[in-house]
mmCIF file of C-alpha atoms in Angstrom:
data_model
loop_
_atom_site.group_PDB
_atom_site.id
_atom_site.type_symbol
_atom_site.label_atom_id
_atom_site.label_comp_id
_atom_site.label_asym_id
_atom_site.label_seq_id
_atom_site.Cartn_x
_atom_site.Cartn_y
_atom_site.Cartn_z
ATOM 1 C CA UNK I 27 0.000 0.000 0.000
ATOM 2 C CA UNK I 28 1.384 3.576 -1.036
ATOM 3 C CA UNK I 29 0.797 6.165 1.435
ATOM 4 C CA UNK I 30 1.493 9.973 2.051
ATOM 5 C CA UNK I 31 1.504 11.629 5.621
ATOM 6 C CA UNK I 32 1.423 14.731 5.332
ATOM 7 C CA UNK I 33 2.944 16.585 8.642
ATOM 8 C CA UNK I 34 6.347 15.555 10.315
ATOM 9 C CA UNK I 35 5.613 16.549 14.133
ATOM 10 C CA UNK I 36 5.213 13.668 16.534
ATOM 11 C CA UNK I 37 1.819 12.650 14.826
ATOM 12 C CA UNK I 38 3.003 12.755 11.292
ATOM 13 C CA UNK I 39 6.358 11.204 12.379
ATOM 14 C CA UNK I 40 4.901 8.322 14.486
ATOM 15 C CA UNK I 41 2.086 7.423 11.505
ATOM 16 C CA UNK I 42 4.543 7.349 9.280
ATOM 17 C CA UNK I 43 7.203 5.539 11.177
ATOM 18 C CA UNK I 44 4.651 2.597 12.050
ATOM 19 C CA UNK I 45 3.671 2.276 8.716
ATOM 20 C CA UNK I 46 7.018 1.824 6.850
ATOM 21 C CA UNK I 47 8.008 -0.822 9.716
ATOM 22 C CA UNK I 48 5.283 -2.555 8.615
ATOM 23 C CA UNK I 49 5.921 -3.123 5.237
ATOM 24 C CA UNK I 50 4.149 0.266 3.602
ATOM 25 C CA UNK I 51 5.772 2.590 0.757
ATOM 26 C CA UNK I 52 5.285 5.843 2.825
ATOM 27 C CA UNK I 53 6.212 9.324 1.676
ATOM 28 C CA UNK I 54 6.441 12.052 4.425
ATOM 29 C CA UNK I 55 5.704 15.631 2.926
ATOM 30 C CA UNK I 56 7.487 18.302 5.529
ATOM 31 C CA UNK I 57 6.236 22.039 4.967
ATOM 32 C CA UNK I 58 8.181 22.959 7.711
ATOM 33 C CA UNK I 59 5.762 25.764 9.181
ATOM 34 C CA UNK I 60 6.834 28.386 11.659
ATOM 35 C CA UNK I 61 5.919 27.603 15.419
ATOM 36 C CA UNK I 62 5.393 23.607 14.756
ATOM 37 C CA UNK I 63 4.060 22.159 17.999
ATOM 38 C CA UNK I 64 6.751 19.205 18.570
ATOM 39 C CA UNK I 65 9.330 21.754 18.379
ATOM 40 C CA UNK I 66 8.501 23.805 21.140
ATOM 41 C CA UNK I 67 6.950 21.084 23.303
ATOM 42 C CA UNK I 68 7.978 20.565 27.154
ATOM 43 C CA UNK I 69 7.617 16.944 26.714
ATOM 44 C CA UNK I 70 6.024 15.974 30.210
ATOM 45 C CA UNK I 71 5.083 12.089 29.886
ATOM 46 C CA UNK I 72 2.586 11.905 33.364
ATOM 47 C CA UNK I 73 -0.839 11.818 32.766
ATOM 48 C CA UNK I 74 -2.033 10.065 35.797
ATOM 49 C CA UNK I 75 -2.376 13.187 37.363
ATOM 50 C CA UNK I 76 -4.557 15.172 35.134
ATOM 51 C CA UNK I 77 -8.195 15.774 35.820
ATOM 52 C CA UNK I 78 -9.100 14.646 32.439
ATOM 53 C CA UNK I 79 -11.558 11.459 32.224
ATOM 54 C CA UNK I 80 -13.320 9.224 30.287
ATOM 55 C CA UNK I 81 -12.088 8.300 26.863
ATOM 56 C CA UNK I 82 -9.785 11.757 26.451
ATOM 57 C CA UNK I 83 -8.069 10.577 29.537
ATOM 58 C CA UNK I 84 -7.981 6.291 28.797
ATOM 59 C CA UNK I 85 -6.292 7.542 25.421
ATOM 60 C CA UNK I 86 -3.804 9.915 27.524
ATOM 61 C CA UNK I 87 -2.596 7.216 30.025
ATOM 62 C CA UNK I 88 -2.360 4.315 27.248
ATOM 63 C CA UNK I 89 0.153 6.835 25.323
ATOM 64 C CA UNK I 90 2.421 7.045 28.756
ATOM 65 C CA UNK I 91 2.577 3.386 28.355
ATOM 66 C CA UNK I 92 2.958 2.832 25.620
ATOM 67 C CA UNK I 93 6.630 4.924 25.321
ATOM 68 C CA UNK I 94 8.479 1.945 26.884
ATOM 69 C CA UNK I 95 7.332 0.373 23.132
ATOM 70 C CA UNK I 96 7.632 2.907 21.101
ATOM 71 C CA UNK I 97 11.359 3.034 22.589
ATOM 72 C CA UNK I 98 11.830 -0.393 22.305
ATOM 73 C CA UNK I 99 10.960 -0.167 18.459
ATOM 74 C CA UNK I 100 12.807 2.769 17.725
ATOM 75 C CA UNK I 101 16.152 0.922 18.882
ATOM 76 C CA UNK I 102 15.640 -2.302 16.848
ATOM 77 C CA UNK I 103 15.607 0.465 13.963
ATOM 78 C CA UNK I 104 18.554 1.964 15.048
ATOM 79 C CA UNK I 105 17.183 5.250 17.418
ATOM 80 C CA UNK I 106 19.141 4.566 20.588
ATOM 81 C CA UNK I 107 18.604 7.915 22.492
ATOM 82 C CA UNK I 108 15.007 11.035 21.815
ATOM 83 C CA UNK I 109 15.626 12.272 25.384
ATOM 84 C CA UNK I 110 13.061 9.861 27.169
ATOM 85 C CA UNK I 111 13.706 9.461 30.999
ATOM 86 C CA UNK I 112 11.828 8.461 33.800
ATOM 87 C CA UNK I 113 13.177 11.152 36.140
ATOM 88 C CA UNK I 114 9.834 11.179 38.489
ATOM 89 C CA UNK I 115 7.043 14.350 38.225
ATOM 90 C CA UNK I 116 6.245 16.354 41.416
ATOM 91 C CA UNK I 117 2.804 17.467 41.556
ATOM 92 C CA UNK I 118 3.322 20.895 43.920
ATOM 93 C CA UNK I 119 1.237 23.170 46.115
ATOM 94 C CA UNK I 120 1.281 25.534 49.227
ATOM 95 C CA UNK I 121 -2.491 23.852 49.669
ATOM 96 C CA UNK I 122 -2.727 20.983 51.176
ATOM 97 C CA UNK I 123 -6.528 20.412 50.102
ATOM 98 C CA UNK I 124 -5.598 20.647 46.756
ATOM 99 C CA UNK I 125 -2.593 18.551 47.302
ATOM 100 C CA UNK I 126 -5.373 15.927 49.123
ATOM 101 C CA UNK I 127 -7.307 15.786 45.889
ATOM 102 C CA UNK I 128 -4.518 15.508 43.431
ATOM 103 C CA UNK I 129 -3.317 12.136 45.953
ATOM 104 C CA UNK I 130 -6.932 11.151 45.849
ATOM 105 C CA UNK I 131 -7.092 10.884 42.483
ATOM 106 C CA UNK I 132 -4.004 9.336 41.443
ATOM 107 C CA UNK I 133 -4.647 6.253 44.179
ATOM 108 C CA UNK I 134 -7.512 5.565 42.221
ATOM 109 C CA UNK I 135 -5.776 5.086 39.174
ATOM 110 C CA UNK I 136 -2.785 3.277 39.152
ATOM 111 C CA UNK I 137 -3.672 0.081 39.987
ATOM 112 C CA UNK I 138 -4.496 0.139 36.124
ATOM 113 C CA UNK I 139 -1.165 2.061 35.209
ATOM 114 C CA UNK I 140 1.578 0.466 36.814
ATOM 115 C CA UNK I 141 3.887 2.501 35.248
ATOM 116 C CA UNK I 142 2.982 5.495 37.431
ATOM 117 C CA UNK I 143 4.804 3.807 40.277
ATOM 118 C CA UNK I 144 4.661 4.308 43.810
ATOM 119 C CA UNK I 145 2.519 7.170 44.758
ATOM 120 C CA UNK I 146 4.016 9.397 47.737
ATOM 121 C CA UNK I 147 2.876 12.336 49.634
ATOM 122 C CA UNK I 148 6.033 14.601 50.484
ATOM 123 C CA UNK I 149 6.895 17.991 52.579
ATOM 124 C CA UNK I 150 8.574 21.082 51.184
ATOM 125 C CA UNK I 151 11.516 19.742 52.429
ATOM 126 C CA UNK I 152 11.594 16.372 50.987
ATOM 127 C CA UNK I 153 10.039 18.273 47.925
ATOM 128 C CA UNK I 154 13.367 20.583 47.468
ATOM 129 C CA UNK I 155 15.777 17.978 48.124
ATOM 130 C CA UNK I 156 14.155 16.302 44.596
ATOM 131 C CA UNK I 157 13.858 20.108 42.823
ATOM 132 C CA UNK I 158 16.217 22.400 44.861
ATOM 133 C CA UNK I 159 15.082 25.763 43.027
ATOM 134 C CA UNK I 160 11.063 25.279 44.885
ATOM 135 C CA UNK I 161 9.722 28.095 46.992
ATOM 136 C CA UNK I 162 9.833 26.629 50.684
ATOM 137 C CA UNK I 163 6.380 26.240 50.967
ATOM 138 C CA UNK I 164 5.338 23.786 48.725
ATOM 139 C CA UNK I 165 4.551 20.258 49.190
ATOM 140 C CA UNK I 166 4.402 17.901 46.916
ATOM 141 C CA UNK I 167 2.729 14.410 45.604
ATOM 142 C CA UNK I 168 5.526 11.885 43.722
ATOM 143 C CA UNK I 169 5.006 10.305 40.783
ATOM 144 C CA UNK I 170 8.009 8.128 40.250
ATOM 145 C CA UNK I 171 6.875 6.743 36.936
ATOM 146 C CA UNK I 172 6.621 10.477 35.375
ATOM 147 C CA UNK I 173 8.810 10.790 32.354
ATOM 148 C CA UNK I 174 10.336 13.486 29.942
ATOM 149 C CA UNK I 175 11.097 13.596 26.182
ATOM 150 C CA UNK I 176 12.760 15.701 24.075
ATOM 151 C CA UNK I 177 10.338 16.560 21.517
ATOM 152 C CA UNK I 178 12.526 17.589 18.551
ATOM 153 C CA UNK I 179 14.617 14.807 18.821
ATOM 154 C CA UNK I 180 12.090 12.532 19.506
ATOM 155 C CA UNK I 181 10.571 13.764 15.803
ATOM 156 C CA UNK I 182 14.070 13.309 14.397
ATOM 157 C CA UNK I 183 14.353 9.636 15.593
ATOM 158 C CA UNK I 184 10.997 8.581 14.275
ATOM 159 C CA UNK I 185 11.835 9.970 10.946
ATOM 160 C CA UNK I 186 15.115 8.549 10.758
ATOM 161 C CA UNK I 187 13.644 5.307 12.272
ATOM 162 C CA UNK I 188 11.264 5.677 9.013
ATOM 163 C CA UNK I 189 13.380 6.275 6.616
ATOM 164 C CA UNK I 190 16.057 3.393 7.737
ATOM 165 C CA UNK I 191 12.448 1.679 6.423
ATOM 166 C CA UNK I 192 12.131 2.883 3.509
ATOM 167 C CA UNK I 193 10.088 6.212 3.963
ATOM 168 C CA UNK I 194 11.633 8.950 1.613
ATOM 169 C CA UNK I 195 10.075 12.355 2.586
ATOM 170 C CA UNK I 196 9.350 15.750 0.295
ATOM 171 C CA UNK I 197 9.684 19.382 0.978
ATOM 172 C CA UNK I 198 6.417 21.519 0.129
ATOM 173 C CA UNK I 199 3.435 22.566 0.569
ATOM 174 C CA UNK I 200 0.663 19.531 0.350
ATOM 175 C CA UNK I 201 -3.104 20.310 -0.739
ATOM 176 C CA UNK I 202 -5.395 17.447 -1.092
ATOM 177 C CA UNK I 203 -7.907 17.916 -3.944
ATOM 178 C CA UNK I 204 -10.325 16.523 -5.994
ATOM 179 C CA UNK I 205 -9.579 15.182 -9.234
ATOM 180 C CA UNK I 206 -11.529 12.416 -11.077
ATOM 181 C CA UNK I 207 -13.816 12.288 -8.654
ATOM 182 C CA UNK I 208 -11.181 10.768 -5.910
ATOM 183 C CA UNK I 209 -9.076 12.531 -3.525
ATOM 184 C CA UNK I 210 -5.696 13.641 -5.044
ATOM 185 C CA UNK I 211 -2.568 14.916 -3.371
ATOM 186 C CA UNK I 212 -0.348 17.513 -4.601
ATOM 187 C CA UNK I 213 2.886 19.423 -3.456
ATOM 188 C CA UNK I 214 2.860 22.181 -5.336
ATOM 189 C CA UNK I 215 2.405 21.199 -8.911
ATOM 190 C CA UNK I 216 3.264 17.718 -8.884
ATOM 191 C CA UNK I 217 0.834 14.858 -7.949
ATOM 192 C CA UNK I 218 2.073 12.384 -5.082
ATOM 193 C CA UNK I 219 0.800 8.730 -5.725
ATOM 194 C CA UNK I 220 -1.094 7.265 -2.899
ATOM 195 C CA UNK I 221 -3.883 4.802 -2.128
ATOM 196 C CA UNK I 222 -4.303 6.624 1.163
ATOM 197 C CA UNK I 223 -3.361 10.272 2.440
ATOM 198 C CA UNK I 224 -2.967 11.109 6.495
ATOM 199 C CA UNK I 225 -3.245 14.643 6.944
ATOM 200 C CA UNK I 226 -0.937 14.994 10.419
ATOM 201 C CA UNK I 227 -0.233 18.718 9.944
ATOM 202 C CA UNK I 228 -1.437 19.671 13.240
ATOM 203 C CA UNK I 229 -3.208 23.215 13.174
ATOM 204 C CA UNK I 230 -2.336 23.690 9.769
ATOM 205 C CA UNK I 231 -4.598 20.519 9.272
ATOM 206 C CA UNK I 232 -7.930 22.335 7.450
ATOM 207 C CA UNK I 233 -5.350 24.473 5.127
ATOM 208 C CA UNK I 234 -4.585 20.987 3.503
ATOM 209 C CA UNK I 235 -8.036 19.498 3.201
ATOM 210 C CA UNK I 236 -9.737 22.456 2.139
ATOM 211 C CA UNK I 237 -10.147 22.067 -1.400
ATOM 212 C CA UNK I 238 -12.171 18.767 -0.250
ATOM 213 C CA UNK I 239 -14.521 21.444 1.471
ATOM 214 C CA UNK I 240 -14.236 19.773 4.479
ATOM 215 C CA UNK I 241 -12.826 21.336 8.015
ATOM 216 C CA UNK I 242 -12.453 19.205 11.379
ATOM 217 C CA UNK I 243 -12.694 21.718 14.432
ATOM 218 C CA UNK I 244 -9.331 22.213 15.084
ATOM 219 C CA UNK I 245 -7.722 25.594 15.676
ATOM 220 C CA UNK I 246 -3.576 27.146 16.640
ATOM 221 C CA UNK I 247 -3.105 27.741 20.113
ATOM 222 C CA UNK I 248 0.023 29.780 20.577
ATOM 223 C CA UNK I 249 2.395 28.128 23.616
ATOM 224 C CA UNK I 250 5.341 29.919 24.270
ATOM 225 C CA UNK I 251 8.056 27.662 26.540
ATOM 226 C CA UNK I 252 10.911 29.532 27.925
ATOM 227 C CA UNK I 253 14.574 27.451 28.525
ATOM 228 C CA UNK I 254 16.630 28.298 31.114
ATOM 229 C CA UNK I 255 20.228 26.786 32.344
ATOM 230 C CA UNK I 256 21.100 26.219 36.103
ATOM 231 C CA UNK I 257 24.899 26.117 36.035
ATOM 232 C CA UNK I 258 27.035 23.918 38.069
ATOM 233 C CA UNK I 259 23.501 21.621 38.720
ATOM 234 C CA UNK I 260 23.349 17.922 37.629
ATOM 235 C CA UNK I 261 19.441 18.615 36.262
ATOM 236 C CA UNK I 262 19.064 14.893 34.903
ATOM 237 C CA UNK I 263 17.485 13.193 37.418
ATOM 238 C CA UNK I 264 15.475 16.120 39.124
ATOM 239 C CA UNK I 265 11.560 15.601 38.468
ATOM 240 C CA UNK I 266 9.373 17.619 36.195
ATOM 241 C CA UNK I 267 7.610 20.109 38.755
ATOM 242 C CA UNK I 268 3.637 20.114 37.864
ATOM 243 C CA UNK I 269 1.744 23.087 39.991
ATOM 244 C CA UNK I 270 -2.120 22.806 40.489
ATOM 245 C CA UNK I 271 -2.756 25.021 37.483
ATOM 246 C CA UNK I 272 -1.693 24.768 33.812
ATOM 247 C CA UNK I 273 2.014 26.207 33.856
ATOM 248 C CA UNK I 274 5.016 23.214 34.806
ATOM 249 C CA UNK I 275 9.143 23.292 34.719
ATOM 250 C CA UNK I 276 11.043 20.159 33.133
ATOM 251 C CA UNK I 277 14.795 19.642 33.866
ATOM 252 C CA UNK I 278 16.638 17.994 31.055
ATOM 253 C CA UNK I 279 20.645 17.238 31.054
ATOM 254 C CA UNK I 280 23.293 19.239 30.906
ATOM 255 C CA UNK I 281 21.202 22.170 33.395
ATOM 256 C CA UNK I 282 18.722 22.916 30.838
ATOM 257 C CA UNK I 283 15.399 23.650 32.595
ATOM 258 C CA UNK I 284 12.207 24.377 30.354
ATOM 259 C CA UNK I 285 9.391 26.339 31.705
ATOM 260 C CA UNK I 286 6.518 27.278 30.818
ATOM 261 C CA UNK I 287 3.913 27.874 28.768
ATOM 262 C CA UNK I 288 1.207 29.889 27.605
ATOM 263 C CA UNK I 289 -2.208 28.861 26.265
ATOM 264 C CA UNK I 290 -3.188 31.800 23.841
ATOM 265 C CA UNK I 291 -6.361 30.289 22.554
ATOM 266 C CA UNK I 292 -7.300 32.425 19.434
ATOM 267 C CA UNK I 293 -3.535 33.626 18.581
ATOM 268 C CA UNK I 294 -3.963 32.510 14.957
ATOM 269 C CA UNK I 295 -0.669 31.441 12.991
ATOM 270 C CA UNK I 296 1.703 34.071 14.747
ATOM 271 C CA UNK I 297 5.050 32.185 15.857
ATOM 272 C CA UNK I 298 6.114 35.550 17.849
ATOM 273 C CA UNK I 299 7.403 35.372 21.185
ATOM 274 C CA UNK I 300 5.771 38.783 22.400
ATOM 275 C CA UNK I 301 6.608 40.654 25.887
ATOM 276 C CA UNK I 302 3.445 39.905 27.719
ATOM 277 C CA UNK I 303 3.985 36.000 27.291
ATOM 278 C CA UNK I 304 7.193 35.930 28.363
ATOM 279 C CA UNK I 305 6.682 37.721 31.111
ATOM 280 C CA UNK I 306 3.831 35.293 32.136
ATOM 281 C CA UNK I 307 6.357 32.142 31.985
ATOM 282 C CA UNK I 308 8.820 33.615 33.931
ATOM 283 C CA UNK I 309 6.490 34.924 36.417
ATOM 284 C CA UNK I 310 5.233 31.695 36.796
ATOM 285 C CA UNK I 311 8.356 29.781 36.941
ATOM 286 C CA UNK I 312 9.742 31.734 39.836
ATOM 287 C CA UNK I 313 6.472 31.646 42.075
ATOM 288 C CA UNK I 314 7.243 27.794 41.681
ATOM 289 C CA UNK I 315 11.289 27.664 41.712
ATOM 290 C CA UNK I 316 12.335 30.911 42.839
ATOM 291 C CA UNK I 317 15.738 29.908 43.266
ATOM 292 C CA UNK I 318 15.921 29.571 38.911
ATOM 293 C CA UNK I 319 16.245 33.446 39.321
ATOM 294 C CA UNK I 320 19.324 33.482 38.673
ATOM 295 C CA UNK I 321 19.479 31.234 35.619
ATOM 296 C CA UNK I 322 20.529 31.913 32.868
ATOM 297 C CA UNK I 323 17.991 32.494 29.645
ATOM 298 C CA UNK I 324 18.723 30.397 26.829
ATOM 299 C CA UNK I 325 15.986 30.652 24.274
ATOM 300 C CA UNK I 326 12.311 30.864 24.065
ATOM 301 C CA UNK I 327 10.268 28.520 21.802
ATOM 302 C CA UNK I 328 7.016 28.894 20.245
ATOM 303 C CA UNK I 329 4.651 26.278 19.550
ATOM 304 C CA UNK I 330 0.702 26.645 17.645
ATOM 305 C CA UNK I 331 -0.650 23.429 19.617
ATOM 306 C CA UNK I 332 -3.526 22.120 17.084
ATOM 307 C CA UNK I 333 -6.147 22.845 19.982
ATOM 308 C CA UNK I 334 -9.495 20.716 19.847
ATOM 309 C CA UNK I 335 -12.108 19.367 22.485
ATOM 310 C CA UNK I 336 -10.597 15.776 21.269
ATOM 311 C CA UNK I 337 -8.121 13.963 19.196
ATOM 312 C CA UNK I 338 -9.599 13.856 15.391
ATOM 313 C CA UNK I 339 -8.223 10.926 14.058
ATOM 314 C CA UNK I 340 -9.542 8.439 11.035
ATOM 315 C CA UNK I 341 -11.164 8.387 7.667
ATOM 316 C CA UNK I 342 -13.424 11.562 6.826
ATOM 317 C CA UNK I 343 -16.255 10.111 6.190
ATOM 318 C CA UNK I 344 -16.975 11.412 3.142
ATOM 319 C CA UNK I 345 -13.505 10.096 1.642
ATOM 320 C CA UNK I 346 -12.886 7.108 3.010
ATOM 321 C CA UNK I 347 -9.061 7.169 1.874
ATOM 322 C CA UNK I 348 -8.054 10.755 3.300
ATOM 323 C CA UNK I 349 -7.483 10.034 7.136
ATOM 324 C CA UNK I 350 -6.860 12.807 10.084
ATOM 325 C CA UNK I 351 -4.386 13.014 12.781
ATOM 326 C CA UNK I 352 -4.689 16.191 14.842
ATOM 327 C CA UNK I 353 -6.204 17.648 17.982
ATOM 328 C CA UNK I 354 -4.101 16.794 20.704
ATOM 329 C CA UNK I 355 -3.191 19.998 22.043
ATOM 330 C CA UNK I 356 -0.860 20.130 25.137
ATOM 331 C CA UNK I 357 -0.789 15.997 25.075
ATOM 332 C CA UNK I 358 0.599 15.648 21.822
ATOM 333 C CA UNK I 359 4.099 14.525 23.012
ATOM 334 C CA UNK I 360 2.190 11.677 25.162
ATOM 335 C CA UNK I 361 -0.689 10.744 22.866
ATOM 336 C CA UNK I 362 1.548 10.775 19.814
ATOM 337 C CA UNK I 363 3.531 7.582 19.394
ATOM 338 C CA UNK I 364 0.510 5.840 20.536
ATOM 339 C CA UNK I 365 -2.135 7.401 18.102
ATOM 340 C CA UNK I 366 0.677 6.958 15.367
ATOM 341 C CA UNK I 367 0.526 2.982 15.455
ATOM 342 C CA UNK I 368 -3.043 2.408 16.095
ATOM 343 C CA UNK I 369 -3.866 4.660 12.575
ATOM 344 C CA UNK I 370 -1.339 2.446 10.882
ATOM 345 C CA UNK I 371 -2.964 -0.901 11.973
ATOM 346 C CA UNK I 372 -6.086 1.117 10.801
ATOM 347 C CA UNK I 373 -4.946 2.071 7.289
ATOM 348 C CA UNK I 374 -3.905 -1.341 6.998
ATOM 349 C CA UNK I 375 -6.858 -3.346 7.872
ATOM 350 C CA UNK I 376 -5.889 -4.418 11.058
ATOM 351 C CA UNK I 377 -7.749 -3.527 14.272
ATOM 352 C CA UNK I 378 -6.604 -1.280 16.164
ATOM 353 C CA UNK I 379 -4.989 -2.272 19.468
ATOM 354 C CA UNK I 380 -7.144 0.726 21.469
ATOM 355 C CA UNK I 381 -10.407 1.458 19.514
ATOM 356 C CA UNK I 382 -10.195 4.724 17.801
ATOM 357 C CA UNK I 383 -13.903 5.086 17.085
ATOM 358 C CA UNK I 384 -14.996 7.906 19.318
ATOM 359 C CA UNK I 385 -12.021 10.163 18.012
ATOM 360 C CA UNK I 386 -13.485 9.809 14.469
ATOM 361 C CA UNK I 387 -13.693 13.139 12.089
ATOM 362 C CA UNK I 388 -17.615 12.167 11.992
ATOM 363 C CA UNK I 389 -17.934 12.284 15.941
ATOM 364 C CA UNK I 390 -16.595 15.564 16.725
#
């Protein structure tokens, strides 16, 4: 079977990394937009905590576990190292209520999700000792099992992973139209040959499908991330910090701390980093970690999150051989690998190992 993904962030990568190890012809078509979402993305792999439920939240704890897979597959292709560690997650507050509910609510779940690990209430103390940058007066629930990647490399392994499979990508801008009375796909001028077309261009999805005069209801949602460097700090091994609210810091090797990041719901397709958003980061970063004041600032990264009220993935159905992978917002980096190989086994005629069904186009 020949088919095109169009989009090489985690979704597009993953889709078309499954399918070429399992025996496709895949071409990858990378417009390489300003502000891609993988890019820029903190890479937080703990879902366990979140208040999410029902099938949003089943998909977002199956993609934690899967990663010990998705690793595992990536090294019998070659990928030894995308910056995935299970370094722990703190979840962090001055309240203890809150702090009561968060503990609640994880006990509850991972009896299903070993991989969370050993749930444990700790005090500020214990809580800087793991993070030594925290304000003094926050405690703290432990998620061992938490886990960061890095999401550019994790894109770049996938790809390469694909390729070493026989994936060959092209450079362009894709449009999927009509022609003959079947969907057609086209970079630019020249027609791409393909028995089936997965749109995985994230909230540049509806730009490609357009000329089918179809839209799925997903939108940009500008997040900027701000990375900072501790010097003379081991960072590997300290947990990513997750407040009661929607901000968070991740420590990667080397000192490299990444905090952040704004939700600007109805920010369009700017890639700026602007004044008032990078204020917010920092302000929130050093009400959690005042002791990163004095770190220095590397970079700030800006991602347009494809923002949706649920994953949109499958077969429009009103062209059965045009399929969507989008809508994951902030869980992209978690949900992606996952979502990647159950479209394959989809596209292929195999059922899916996690039922896909209420994520279809049709069902939003």
């Amino acid at each position: 079977m020949k088919v095109a993904v169009v989009g090489t962030g985690v979704a597009g990568a993953s889709t078309a990394f499954a399918l070429a190890t399992t025996g496709a012809d895949v071409t990858v078509i990378d417009s390489d937009h300003a502000g891609q979402a993988t890019a820029a993305g903190a890479g937080i792999i703990q879902p366990w905590s979140s208040s999410a439920t029902g099938p949003y939240y089943d998909l977002y704890a199956a993609g934690a576990a899967y990663y010990p897979s998705v690793i595992e597959r990536l090294g019998a292709a070659g990928v030894t190292d995308v910056g995935y560690r299970r370094s722990g997650s703190i979840v962090v507050d001055a309240d203890p209520g809150q702090l009561d509910d968060v503990e609640k609510r994880l006990r509850e779940r991972p009896a299903n999700v070993p991989l969370a690990g050993e749930i444990e209430r700790l005090d500020a103390a214990q809580a800087r000792e793991l993070f030594p940058p925290l304000a003094p007066n926050l405690q703290a629930v432990l998620v061992p099992g938490g886990a960061r990647v890095d999401g550019r490399r994790l894109r770049a392994g996938l790809l390469e992973a694909a390729q070493r499979n026989g994936a060959r990508t092209i450079q362009g801008e894709a449009r999927v139209e009509m022609r003959g009375g079947n969907p057609a796909l086209y970079v630019g001028a020249d027609p791409v040959a393909a028995d089936s077309i997965v749109v995985a261009a994230g909230a540049w999805t509806n730009h490609v499908i357009a000329p089918l005069g179809v839209q799925v209801p997903v939108e940009p949602q500008r997040g900027q991330i701000t990375h900072l460097e501790v010097r003379d700090a081991e960072t590997k091994d300290w947990p990513s910090v997750l407040p009661v609210a929607s901000h968070y810091l991740v420590a990667f090797d080397g000192g490299r701390i990444a905090v952040g990041a704004t939700r600007e719901t109805g920010s369009g397709f700017d890639p700026r980093v602007t004044a008032a958003g990078q204020r917010q980061v920092l302000d929130d970063a050093l009400r959690v970690a005042p002791g990163l004041a004095g770190a220095t600032v590397l970079e700030t990264r800006v991602g347009l999150r494809p923002l949706a009220d649920a994953p949109i993935v499958g077969a429009l159905s009103e062209h059965p051989t045009v399929y969507v992978n989008t809508g994951f917002g902030a869980a992209g980096l978690t949900m992606g690998p996952l979502v990647g190989h159950l479209l394959a086994q989809l596209i292929l005629g195999d059922r899916p190992d996690v039922d896909l069904a209420r994520f279809a186009p049709s069902d939003q």
